[in-house]
Amino acid sequence: MSLPRRFYSRPAEDVARDLLGKVLSHGKTAGTIVETEAYPGGDDLASHSAAGLTERTRVIFGQAGHAYVYLCYGIHDCFNVVTGREGEPGCVLIRAIDPLAGIGLMQKRRPNARNASEFANGPGKLTRALGITRAHNGADLVRGPITIHEGKTKRDSRIEVTPRIGITKCADRPLRFLLRY
DNA sequence: CAATAGATCATCT
DNA sequence: GATGATCTATTGC
């Protein structure tokens, strides 16, 4: 069962933290979300939405619970979840997942990976492993084909908060969330 | 093993 | 025309 719309209709920081431990799936592949970053918009210059409402950032300003997929460094597709109220910008970048299903398929899609832990331990790797592309930009996660649902609660799991990485602006804000277990 | 460069292109100035 | 929410191969200790 997919997470309800209201789960996403909250501030990006809250959604980013609560997304840890949830399961992201597409087709036969799925994995537990273990790393996220919040891009709340507003005065956060690191957010793509800081440039304002453009053709590219349109979906970030749209209804929560939709996918924002963009091309990074001309090479990689990165997957985000739109958050907050409609008309207000905000999204969460999914940075890493722990493979749960479709291991064989992920292996095939990521020939460079040495082992399962390297299938989706990065924003660009994760989209490759799950088969997510820019064609999914704007897709509704409540309906599919990409969905997010509850996962099993792991024992002794802790949430770690650090500054976001790979950015130059607002690089000091603690908006990166990791699940350690 | 750590550091660095190259790949590659849509979006914005 | 510059820039980037990255990944990988290669070079250098």
Short mmCIF file of C-alpha atoms (C1' of nucleotides) in Angstrom, two decimals:
data_model
loop_
_atom_site.label_atom_id
_atom_site.label_comp_id
_atom_site.label_asym_id
_atom_site.label_seq_id
_atom_site.Cartn_x
_atom_site.Cartn_y
_atom_site.Cartn_z
CA MET A 1 0.00 0.00 0.00
CA SER A 2 1.43 3.36 -1.04
CA LEU A 3 1.93 6.12 1.46
CA PRO A 4 -1.01 8.56 1.44
CA ARG A 5 -0.80 12.01 -0.10
CA ARG A 6 -0.79 13.66 3.32
CA PHE A 7 2.54 11.99 4.13
CA TYR A 8 4.15 14.17 1.48
CA SER A 9 2.15 17.32 2.15
CA ARG A 10 4.50 18.48 4.91
CA PRO A 11 7.78 20.44 5.11
CA ALA A 12 10.62 18.83 3.12
CA GLU A 13 12.76 18.34 6.26
CA ASP A 14 10.03 16.28 7.94
CA VAL A 15 9.37 14.16 4.86
CA ALA A 16 13.09 13.58 4.32
CA ARG A 17 13.52 12.27 7.85
CA ASP A 18 10.37 10.12 7.80
CA LEU A 19 11.23 8.62 4.41
CA LEU A 20 14.12 6.74 6.01
CA GLY A 21 13.22 3.06 6.39
CA LYS A 22 10.41 3.28 3.84
CA VAL A 23 10.54 1.09 0.73
CA LEU A 24 10.90 2.57 -2.75
CA SER A 25 9.83 0.29 -5.57
CA HIS A 26 9.58 0.32 -9.33
CA GLY A 27 8.68 -2.78 -11.30
CA LYS A 28 10.41 -5.86 -9.93
CA THR A 29 13.01 -3.82 -8.07
CA ALA A 30 12.74 -2.30 -4.58
CA GLY A 31 14.90 -1.11 -1.73
CA THR A 32 14.84 0.47 1.72
CA ILE A 33 15.53 4.21 1.71
CA VAL A 34 18.65 4.84 3.79
CA GLU A 35 19.77 8.32 2.74
CA THR A 36 17.84 11.49 1.83
CA GLU A 37 18.37 15.23 1.52
CA ALA A 38 15.78 17.98 1.92
CA TYR A 39 15.58 20.84 -0.57
CA PRO A 40 12.92 23.04 1.04
CA GLY A 41 12.99 25.90 -1.41
CA GLY A 42 12.31 29.33 0.00
CA ASP A 43 15.58 30.96 1.01
CA ASP A 44 17.57 27.77 0.39
CA LEU A 45 19.78 28.69 -2.55
CA ALA A 46 20.84 25.07 -3.05
CA SER A 47 17.31 24.13 -4.11
CA HIS A 48 16.62 24.14 -7.83
CA SER A 49 13.42 25.99 -7.01
CA ALA A 50 15.50 28.95 -5.80
CA ALA A 51 15.67 30.03 -9.46
CA GLY A 52 11.91 30.44 -9.40
CA LEU A 53 9.14 28.75 -11.35
CA THR A 54 10.53 27.62 -14.70
CA GLU A 55 9.74 24.80 -17.10
CA ARG A 56 12.20 22.56 -15.31
CA THR A 57 11.20 23.39 -11.73
CA ARG A 58 7.47 23.34 -12.43
CA VAL A 59 6.84 19.99 -10.76
CA ILE A 60 8.62 21.09 -7.55
CA PHE A 61 5.93 23.75 -7.15
CA GLY A 62 3.17 21.25 -7.89
CA GLN A 63 1.22 18.71 -5.83
CA ALA A 64 3.11 16.75 -3.18
CA GLY A 65 3.76 13.07 -3.75
CA HIS A 66 4.91 13.42 -7.34
CA ALA A 67 8.34 12.56 -8.73
CA TYR A 68 10.86 15.21 -9.75
CA VAL A 69 13.54 13.59 -11.90
CA TYR A 70 16.28 15.76 -13.37
CA LEU A 71 19.49 15.29 -15.32
CA CYS A 72 22.58 15.86 -13.22
CA TYR A 73 25.98 16.71 -14.71
CA GLY A 74 24.67 15.74 -18.13
CA ILE A 75 24.92 12.07 -17.20
CA HIS A 76 22.78 10.98 -14.28
CA ASP A 77 19.07 11.04 -13.54
CA CYS A 78 18.34 11.93 -9.93
CA PHE A 79 15.06 11.08 -8.19
CA ASN A 80 13.20 13.46 -5.86
CA VAL A 81 9.86 13.45 -4.08
CA VAL A 82 7.81 16.65 -4.19
CA THR A 83 6.69 17.85 -0.74
CA GLY A 84 4.69 20.63 0.90
CA ARG A 85 1.63 22.52 -0.23
CA GLU A 86 0.74 22.91 -3.87
CA GLY A 87 2.10 26.21 -5.16
CA GLU A 88 4.95 26.13 -2.64
CA PRO A 89 8.33 24.64 -3.66
CA GLY A 90 9.91 21.75 -1.78
CA CYS A 91 11.33 18.31 -2.49
CA VAL A 92 13.46 15.50 -1.10
CA LEU A 93 16.35 13.91 -2.98
CA ILE A 94 16.60 10.15 -2.45
CA ARG A 95 20.34 9.54 -2.26
CA ALA A 96 20.59 5.83 -1.47
CA ILE A 97 18.58 2.65 -0.96
CA ASP A 98 19.37 -0.79 0.42
CA PRO A 99 18.34 -3.42 -2.19
CA LEU A 100 15.41 -5.64 -1.19
CA ALA A 101 13.99 -7.11 -4.39
CA GLY A 102 15.02 -7.59 -8.00
CA ILE A 103 18.67 -8.11 -7.10
CA GLY A 104 19.40 -9.95 -10.35
CA LEU A 105 17.92 -7.16 -12.43
CA MET A 106 19.85 -4.50 -10.51
CA GLN A 107 23.01 -6.49 -11.09
CA LYS A 108 22.34 -6.41 -14.81
CA ARG A 109 21.58 -2.68 -14.79
CA ARG A 110 24.73 -1.86 -12.78
CA PRO A 111 27.54 -3.91 -14.27
CA ASN A 112 30.08 -1.71 -12.51
CA ALA A 113 28.87 -2.62 -9.03
CA ARG A 114 31.07 -5.13 -7.25
CA ASN A 115 28.40 -6.22 -4.76
CA ALA A 116 24.81 -5.54 -3.70
CA SER A 117 25.83 -2.70 -1.40
CA GLU A 118 27.03 -0.74 -4.43
CA PHE A 119 23.87 -1.19 -6.51
CA ALA A 120 22.13 1.94 -5.28
CA ASN A 121 24.39 3.76 -2.79
CA GLY A 122 24.21 7.09 -4.63
CA PRO A 123 21.59 9.31 -6.35
CA GLY A 124 22.61 8.41 -9.89
CA LYS A 125 23.20 4.75 -9.08
CA LEU A 126 19.80 4.35 -7.48
CA THR A 127 17.89 5.55 -10.54
CA ARG A 128 19.93 3.26 -12.75
CA ALA A 129 19.34 0.25 -10.49
CA LEU A 130 15.58 0.87 -10.32
CA GLY A 131 15.19 1.83 -13.97
CA ILE A 132 13.97 5.35 -13.18
CA THR A 133 14.54 7.99 -15.87
CA ARG A 134 13.47 11.52 -16.72
CA ALA A 135 10.47 9.96 -18.45
CA HIS A 136 9.10 9.52 -14.92
CA ASN A 137 9.30 13.24 -14.16
CA GLY A 138 5.93 14.32 -12.77
CA ALA A 139 4.75 10.75 -12.06
CA ASP A 140 2.34 10.36 -9.13
CA LEU A 141 3.88 8.17 -6.43
CA VAL A 142 0.47 7.52 -4.89
CA ARG A 143 -0.65 5.80 -8.10
CA GLY A 144 2.54 4.31 -9.56
CA PRO A 145 4.39 2.81 -11.32
CA ILE A 146 6.95 4.18 -8.87
CA THR A 147 5.67 3.78 -5.31
CA ILE A 148 6.81 4.19 -1.71
CA HIS A 149 5.38 2.13 1.14
CA GLU A 150 6.04 1.16 4.75
CA GLY A 151 9.01 -1.09 5.45
CA LYS A 152 9.81 -3.40 8.32
CA THR A 153 11.12 -1.53 11.34
CA LYS A 154 14.72 -2.50 11.87
CA ARG A 155 16.01 -3.11 15.34
CA ASP A 156 18.49 -0.61 16.75
CA SER A 157 18.22 1.75 13.79
CA ARG A 158 19.29 5.34 14.33
CA ILE A 159 18.90 8.47 12.25
CA GLU A 160 21.95 10.62 11.60
CA VAL A 161 21.77 14.25 10.43
CA THR A 162 24.60 15.99 8.53
CA PRO A 163 25.04 18.85 6.06
CA ARG A 164 24.12 18.08 2.46
CA ILE A 165 26.93 17.06 0.16
CA GLY A 166 27.94 17.87 -3.41
CA ILE A 167 26.65 21.44 -3.22
CA THR A 168 28.34 24.81 -2.82
CA LYS A 169 25.47 27.04 -1.71
CA CYS A 170 23.97 26.67 1.76
CA ALA A 171 26.31 23.73 2.30
CA ASP A 172 26.20 24.20 6.07
CA ARG A 173 22.56 23.40 6.69
CA PRO A 174 21.85 20.06 8.41
CA LEU A 175 19.38 18.69 5.86
CA ARG A 176 20.89 15.30 5.03
CA PHE A 177 19.40 12.29 6.79
CA LEU A 178 20.93 8.81 7.03
CA LEU A 179 19.60 5.56 8.49
CA ARG A 180 22.22 3.61 10.40
CA TYR A 181 21.55 0.06 11.48
"C1'" DC B 1 44.21 3.56 -0.72
"C1'" DA B 2 43.57 8.83 -1.74
"C1'" DA B 3 43.25 12.28 -5.07
"C1'" DT B 4 41.92 13.92 -9.52
"C1'" DA B 5 40.17 14.36 -14.12
"C1'" DG B 6 36.90 13.23 -17.74
"C1'" DA B 7 32.41 12.24 -19.36
"C1'" DT B 8 28.33 14.93 -21.21
"C1'" DC B 9 24.08 18.02 -21.76
"C1'" DA B 10 19.78 20.52 -20.21
"C1'" DT B 11 19.00 24.68 -18.12
"C1'" DC B 12 19.83 29.30 -17.12
"C1'" DT B 13 22.62 33.90 -17.74
"C1'" DG C 1 28.85 30.24 -22.70
"C1'" DA C 2 29.12 28.53 -17.85
"C1'" DT C 3 27.43 25.58 -14.59
"C1'" DG C 4 26.16 21.45 -11.86
"C1'" DA C 5 21.98 17.85 -5.73
"C1'" DT C 6 27.51 12.53 -9.88
"C1'" DC C 7 30.08 8.25 -11.14
"C1'" DT C 8 33.98 5.94 -12.66
"C1'" DA C 9 38.59 5.11 -14.32
"C1'" DT C 10 43.07 6.31 -13.76
"C1'" DT C 11 47.03 8.15 -11.72
"C1'" DG C 12 50.05 8.82 -8.00
"C1'" DC C 13 51.92 7.65 -3.25
#
